[in-house]
Tab-separated table of C-alpha atoms and ligand atoms in Angstrom:
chain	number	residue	atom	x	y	z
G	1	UNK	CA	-24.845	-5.780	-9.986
G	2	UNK	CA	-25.173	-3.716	-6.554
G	3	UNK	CA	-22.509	-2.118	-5.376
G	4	UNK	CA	-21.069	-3.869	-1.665
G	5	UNK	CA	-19.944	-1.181	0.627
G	6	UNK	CA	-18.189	-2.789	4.363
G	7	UNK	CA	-18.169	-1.066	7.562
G	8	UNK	CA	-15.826	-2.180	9.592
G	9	UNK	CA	-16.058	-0.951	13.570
G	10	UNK	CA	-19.883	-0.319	14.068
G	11	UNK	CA	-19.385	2.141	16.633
G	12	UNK	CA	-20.939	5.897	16.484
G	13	UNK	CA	-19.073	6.469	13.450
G	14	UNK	CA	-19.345	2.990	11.547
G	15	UNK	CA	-23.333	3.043	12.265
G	16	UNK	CA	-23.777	6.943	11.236
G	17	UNK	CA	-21.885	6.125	8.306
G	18	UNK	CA	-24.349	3.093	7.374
G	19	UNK	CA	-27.466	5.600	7.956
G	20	UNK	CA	-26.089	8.439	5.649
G	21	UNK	CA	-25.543	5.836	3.035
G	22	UNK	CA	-28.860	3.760	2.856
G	23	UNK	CA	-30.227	6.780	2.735
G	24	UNK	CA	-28.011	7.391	-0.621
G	25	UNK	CA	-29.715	3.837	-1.579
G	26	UNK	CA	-25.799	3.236	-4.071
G	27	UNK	CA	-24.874	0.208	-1.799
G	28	UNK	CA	-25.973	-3.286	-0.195
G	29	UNK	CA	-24.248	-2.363	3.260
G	30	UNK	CA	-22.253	-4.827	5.581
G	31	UNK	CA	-21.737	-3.816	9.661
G	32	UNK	CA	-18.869	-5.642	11.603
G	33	UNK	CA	-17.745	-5.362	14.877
G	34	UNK	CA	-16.024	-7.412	17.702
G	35	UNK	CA	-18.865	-6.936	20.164
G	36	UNK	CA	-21.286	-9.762	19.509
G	37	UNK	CA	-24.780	-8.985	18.434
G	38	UNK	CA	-23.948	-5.213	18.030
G	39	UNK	CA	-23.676	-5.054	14.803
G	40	UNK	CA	-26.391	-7.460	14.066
G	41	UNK	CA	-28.972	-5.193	15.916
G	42	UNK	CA	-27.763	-2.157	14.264
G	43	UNK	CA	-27.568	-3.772	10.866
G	44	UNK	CA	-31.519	-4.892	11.676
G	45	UNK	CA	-32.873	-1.507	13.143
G	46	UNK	CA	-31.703	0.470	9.778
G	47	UNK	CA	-32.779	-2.779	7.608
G	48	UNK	CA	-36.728	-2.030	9.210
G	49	UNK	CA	-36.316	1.609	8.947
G	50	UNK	CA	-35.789	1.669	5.099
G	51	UNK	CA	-39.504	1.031	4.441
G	52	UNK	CA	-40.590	3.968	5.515
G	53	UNK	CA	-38.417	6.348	3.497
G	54	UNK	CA	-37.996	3.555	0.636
G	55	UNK	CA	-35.290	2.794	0.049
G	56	UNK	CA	-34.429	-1.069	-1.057
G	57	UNK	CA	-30.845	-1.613	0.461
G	58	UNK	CA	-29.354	-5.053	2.207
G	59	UNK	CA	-28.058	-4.138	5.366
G	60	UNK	CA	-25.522	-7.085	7.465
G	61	UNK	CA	-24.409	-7.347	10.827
G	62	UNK	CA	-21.704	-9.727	11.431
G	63	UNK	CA	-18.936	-10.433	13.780
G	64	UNK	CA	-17.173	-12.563	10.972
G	65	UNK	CA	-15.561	-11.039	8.000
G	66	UNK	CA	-16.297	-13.844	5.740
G	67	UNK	CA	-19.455	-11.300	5.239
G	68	UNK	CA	-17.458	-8.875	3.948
G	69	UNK	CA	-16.423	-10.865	0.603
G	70	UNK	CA	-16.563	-8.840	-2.388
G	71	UNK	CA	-17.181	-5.662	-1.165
G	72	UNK	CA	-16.333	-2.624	-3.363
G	73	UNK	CA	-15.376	-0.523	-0.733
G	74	UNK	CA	-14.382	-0.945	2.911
G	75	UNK	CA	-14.315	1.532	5.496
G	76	UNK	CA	-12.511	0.813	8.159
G	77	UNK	CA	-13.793	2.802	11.712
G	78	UNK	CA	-12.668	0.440	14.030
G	79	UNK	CA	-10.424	1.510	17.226
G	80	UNK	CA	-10.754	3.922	20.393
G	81	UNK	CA	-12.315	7.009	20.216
G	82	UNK	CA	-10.545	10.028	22.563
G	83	UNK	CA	-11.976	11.285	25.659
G	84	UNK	CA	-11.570	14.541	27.066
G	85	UNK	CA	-8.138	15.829	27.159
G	86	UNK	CA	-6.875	13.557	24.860
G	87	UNK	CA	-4.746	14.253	21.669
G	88	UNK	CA	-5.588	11.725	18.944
G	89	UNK	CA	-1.981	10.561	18.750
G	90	UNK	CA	-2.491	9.014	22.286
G	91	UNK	CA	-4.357	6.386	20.174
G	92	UNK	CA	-1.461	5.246	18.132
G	93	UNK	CA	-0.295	2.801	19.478
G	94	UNK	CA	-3.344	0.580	20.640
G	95	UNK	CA	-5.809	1.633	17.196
G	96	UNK	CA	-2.992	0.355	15.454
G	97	UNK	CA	-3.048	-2.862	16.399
G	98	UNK	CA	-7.008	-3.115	15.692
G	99	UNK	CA	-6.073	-1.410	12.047
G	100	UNK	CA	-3.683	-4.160	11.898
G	101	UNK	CA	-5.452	-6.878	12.667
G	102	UNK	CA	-8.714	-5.791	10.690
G	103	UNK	CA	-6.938	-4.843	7.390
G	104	UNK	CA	-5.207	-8.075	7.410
G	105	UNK	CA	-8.652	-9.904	8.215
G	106	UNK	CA	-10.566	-7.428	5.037
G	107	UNK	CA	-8.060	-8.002	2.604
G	108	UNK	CA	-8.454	-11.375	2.683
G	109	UNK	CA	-12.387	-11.170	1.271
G	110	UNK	CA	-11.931	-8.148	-0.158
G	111	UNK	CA	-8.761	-7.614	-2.217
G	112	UNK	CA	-9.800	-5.296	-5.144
G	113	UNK	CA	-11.587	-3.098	-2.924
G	114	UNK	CA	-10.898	0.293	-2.120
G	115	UNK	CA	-10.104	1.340	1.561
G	116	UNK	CA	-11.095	4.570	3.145
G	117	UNK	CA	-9.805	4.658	6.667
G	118	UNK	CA	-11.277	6.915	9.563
G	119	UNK	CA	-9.246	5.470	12.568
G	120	UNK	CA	-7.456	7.869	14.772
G	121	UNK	CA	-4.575	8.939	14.395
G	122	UNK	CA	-6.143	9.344	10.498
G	123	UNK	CA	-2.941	9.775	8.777
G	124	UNK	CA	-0.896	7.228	10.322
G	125	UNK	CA	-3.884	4.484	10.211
G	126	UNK	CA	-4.198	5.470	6.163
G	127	UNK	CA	-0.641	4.630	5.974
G	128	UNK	CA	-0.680	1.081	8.693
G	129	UNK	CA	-3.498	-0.008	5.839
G	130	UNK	CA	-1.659	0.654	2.733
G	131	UNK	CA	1.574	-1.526	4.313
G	132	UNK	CA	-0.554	-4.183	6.190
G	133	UNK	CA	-2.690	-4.676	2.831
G	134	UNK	CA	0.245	-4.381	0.648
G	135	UNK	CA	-2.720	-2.908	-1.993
G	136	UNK	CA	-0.879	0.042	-4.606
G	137	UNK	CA	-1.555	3.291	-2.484
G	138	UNK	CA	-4.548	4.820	-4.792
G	139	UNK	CA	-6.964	2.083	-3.444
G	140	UNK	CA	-6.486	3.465	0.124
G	141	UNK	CA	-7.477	6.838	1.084
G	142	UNK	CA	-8.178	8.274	4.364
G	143	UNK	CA	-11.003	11.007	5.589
G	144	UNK	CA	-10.241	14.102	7.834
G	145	UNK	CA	-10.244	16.932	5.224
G	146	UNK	CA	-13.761	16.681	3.866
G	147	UNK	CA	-14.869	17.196	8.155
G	148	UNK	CA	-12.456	19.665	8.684
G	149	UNK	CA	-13.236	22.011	5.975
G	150	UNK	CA	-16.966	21.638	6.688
G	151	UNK	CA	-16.071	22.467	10.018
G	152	UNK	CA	-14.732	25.569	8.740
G	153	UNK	CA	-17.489	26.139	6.546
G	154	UNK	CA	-20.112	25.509	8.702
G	155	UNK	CA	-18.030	28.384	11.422
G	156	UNK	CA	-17.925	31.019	8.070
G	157	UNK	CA	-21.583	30.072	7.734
G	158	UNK	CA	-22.507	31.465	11.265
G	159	UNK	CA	-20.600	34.117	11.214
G	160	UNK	CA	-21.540	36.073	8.367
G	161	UNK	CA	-25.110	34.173	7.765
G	162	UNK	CA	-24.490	33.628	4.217
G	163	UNK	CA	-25.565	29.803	3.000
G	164	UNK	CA	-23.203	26.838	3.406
G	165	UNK	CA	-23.652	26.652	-0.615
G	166	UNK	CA	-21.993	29.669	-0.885
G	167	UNK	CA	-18.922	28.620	1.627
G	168	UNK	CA	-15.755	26.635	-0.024
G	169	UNK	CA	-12.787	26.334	2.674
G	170	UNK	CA	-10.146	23.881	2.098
G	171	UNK	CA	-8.368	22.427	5.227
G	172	UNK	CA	-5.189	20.398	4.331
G	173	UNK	CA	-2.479	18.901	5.956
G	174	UNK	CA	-2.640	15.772	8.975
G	175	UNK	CA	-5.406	15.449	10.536
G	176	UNK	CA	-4.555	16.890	14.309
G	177	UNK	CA	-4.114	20.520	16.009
G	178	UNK	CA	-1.468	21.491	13.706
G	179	UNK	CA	-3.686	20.957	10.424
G	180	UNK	CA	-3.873	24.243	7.805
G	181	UNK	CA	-7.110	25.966	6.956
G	182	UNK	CA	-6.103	27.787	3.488
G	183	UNK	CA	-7.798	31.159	4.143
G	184	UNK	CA	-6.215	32.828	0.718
G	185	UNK	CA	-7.733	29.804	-1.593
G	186	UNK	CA	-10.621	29.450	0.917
G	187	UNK	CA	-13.682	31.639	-0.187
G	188	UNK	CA	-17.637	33.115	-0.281
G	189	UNK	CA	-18.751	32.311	-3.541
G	190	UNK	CA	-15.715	33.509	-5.388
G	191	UNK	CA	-14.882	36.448	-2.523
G	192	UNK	CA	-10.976	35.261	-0.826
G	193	UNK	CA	-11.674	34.856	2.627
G	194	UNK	CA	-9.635	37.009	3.954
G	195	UNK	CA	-11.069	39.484	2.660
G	196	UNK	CA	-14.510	38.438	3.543
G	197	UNK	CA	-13.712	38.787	7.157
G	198	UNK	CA	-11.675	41.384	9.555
G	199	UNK	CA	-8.038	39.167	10.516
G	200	UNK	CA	-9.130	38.572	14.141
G	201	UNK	CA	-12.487	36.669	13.214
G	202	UNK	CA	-11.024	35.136	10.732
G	203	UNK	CA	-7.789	34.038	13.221
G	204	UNK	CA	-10.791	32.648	15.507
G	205	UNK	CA	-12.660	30.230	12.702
G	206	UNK	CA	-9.495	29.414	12.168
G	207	UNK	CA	-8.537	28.237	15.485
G	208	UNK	CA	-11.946	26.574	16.103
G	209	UNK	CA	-11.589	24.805	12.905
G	210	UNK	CA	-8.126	23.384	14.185
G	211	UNK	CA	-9.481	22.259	17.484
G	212	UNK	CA	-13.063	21.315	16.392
G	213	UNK	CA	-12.985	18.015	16.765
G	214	UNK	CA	-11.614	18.449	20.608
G	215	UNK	CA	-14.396	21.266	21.260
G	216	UNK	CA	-16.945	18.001	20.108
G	217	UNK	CA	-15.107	15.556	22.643
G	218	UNK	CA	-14.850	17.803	25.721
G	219	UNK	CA	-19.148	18.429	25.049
G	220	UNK	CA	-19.660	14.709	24.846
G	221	UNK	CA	-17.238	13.643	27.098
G	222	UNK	CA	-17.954	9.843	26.317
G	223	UNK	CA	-16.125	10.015	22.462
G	224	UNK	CA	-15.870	11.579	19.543
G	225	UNK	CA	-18.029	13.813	16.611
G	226	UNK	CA	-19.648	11.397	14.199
G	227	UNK	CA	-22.706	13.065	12.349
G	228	UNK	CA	-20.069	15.300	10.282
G	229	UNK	CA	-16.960	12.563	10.084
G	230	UNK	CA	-20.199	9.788	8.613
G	231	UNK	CA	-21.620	12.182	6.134
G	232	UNK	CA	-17.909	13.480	5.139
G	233	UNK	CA	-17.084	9.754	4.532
G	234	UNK	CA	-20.569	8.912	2.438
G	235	UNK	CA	-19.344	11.750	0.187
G	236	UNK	CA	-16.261	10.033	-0.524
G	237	UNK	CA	-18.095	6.667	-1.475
G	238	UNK	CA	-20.386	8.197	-3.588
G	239	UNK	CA	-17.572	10.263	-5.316
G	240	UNK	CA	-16.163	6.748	-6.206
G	241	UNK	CA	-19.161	4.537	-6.678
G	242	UNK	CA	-20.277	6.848	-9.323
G	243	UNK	CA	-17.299	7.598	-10.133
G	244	UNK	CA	-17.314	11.406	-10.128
G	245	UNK	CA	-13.892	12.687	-10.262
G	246	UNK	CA	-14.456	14.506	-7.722
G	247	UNK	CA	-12.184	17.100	-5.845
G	248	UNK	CA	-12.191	16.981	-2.016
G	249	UNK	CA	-9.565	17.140	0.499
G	250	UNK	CA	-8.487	13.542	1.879
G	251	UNK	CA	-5.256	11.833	3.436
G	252	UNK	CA	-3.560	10.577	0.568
G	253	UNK	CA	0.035	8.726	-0.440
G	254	UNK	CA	2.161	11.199	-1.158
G	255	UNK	CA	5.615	10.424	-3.321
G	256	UNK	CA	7.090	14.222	-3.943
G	257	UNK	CA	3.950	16.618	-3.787
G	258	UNK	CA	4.834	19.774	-1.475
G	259	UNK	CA	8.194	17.925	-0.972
G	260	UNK	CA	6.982	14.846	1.228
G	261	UNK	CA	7.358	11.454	0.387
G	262	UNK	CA	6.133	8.026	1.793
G	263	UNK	CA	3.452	9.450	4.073
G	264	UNK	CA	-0.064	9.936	4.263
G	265	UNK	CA	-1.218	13.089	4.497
G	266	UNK	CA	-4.043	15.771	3.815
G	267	UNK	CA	-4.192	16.978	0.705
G	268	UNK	CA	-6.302	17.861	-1.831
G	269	UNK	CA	-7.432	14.749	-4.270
G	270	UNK	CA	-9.396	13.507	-7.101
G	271	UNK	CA	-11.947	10.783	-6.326
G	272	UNK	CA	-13.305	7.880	-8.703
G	273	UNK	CA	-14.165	4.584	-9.151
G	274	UNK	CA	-10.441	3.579	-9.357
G	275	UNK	CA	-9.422	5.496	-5.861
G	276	UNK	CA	-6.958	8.681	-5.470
G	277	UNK	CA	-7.040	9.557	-9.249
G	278	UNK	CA	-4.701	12.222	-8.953
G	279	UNK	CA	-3.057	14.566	-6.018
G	280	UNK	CA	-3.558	18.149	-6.414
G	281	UNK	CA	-0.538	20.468	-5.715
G	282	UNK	CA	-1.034	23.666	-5.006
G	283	UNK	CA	0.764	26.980	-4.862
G	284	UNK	CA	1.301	28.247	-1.409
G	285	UNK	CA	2.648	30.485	0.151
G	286	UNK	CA	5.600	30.519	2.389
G	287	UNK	CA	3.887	30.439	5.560
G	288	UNK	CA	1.019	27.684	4.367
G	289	UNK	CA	4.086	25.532	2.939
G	290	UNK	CA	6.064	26.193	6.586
G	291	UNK	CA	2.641	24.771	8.290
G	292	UNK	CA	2.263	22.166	5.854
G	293	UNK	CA	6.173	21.116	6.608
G	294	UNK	CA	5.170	21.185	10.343
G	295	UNK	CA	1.957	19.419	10.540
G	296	UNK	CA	3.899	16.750	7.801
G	297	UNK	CA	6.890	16.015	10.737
G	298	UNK	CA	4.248	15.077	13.242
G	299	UNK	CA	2.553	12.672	11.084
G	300	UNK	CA	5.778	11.256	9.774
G	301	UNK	CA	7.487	11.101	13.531
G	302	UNK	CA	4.428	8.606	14.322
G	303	UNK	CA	4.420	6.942	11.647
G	304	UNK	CA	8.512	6.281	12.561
G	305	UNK	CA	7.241	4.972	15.582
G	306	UNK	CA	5.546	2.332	14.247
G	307	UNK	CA	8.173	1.518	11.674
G	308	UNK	CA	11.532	1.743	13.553
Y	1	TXD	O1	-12.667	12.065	10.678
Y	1	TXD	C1	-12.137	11.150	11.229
Y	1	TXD	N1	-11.101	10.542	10.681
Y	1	TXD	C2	-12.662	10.689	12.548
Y	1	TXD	C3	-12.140	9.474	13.082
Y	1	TXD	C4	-13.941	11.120	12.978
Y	1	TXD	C5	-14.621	10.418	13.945
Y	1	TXD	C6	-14.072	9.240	14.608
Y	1	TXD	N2	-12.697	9.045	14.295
Y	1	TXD	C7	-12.038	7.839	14.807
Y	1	TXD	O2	-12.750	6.667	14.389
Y	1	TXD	C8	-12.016	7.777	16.311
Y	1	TXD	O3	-10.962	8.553	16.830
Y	1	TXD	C9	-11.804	6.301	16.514
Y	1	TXD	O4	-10.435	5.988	16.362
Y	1	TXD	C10	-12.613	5.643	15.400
Y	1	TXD	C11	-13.992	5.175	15.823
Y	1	TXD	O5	-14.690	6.232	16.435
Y	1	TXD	P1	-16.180	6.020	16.991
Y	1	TXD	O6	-16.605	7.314	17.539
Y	1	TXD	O7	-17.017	5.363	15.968
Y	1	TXD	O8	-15.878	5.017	18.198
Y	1	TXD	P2	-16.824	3.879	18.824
Y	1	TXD	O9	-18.225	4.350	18.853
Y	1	TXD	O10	-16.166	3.460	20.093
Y	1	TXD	O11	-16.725	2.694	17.768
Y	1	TXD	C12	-15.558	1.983	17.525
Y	1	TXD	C13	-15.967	0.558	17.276
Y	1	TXD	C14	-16.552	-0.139	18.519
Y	1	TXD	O12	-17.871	-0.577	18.254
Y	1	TXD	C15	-15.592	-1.303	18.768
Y	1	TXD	O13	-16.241	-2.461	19.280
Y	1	TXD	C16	-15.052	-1.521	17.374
Y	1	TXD	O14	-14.839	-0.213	16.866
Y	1	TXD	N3	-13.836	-2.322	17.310
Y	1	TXD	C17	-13.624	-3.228	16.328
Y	1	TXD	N4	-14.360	-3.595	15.283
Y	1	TXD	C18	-13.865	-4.581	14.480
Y	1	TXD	N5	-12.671	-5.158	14.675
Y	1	TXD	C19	-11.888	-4.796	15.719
Y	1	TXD	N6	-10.686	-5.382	15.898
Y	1	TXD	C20	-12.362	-3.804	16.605
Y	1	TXD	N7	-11.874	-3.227	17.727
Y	1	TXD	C21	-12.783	-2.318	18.144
């Protein structure tokens, strides 16, 4: 049987994410927004585009979740983008109650599934799912890391024009400013990072990595990146369709790793067909446990505000 993979929020994300999967040809594919006909027309455009590359995939549009039923996998995209001068946690408060309202809507058609949420503020909204589903915690799993550490890599790429292949950077923690680019674990092919580059480049691709999305916003001006966040989350589905085992940094339920418990967060996690198979720990250093602890109390603070 074909797998069913549901978008949920067809916006730049939700329809980028659709593309970068038919183009995987593992899924029948199902759009849904609130806009009427939106997702219809998007659903039809990539439907008469598959010809030409071949690739035989089902693509839906809907505005009713009833389409949904079944799926295998839901990703939910729905919610406000930022503008310009924006922080994402200025979202909270209103993409929570269209992560509320959807997830209770999904679960509904699609209870076995697993979830992987993209809404802004990441963390939080990975967190708002697992309650408002009431689904165990390893069916819902949240992307950020997979972007920001390409992010990073794509940076090391340009700067010492060696291949992306060659580039592994892990980015951890919530997905916001405060977020921790590993340089000591980070590395080109096999060389530690920081010694692949003099401190003060390596403090800039830093820097840029923690503020790329907001260099992406302030260039469009009308919303957010979506090429990288869509391909970063067609990764994830394929890791779990296929059921890979696969090791990639994601916002997942903690209960004890690094010391933090009930929260979503960035870490690094093993992906297959059954979810979050497993949460990686591992050994930092002071100062990447201190900025782990930091970035962890801004996540958890919002997440308090939704839950006090
Ligand atoms: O890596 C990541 N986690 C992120 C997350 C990378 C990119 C985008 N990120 C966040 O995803 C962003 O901050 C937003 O919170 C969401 C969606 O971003 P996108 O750029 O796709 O925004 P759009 O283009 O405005 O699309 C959002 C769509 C839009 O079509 C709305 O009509 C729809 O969401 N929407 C809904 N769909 C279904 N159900 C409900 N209730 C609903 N409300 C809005």
């Amino acid at each position: 049987m074909k797998n069913k993979v549901s978008i949920v929020g067809a916006g730049m994300t939700g329809s980028t994410t659709a593309h970068w999967l038919a183009e995987q040809e593992i899924a029948d594919l199902v759009l849904v927004d609130v806009v009427e006909g939106m997702p219809q027309g998007k659903a039809l455009d990539l439907q008469e585009a598959l010809p030409v590359i071949g690739k035989d995939v089902r693509v839906v549009g809907s505005n009713d979740y009833s389409a949904t039923a079944g799926s295998d996998i839901v990703i939910i995209t729905a919610g406000l983008p930022r503008k310009p001068g924006m922080s994402r946690d200025d979202l909270l408060f209103a993409n929570a109650d269209i992560v509320r309202k959807a997830s209770a809507e999904i679960i509904r058609y699609s209870p076995d599934a697993i979830y992987i949420v993209l809404t802004n503020p990441l963390d939080v909204m990975a967190y708002l799912t697992m309650k408002t589903t009431g689904i165990p915690p390893h069916r819902v799993v949240g992307q950020a890391g997979i972007l920001d550490s390409a992010r990073m890599r794509a940076f090391v790429s340009m700067e010492l024009g060696v291949s992306v292949e060659n580039i592994h950077c892990y980015v951890l923690g919530g997905h916001g400013d405060e977020m921790v680019p590993l340089t000591r674990l980070s590395n080109v092919a096999g060389i530690p990072l920081d010694q692949a580059l003099p401190p003060d480049r390596l403090a800039a691709i830093v820097e840029r990595t923690r503020k790329g999305g907001g260099e992406i916003v302030s260039l469009l001006k009308t919303g957010s990146a979506y090429y990288a966040p869509a391909v970063a989350v067609s990764q994830m589905v394929a890791a779990i369709l296929k059921d890979k085992h696969l090791v990639v940094p994601c916002a997942a339920y903690l209960d004890g790793e690094y010391g933090l418990k009930d929260i979503f967060f960035g870490v690094m996690v093993q992906l297959g067909r059954k979810g979050v198979e497993k949460v990686l720990e591992y050994e930092l250093d002071e100062a990447d446990l201190a900025a782990l602890k930091l970035s962890a109390a801004g996540v958890a603070e919002n997440i308090a505000k939704l839950y006090s």
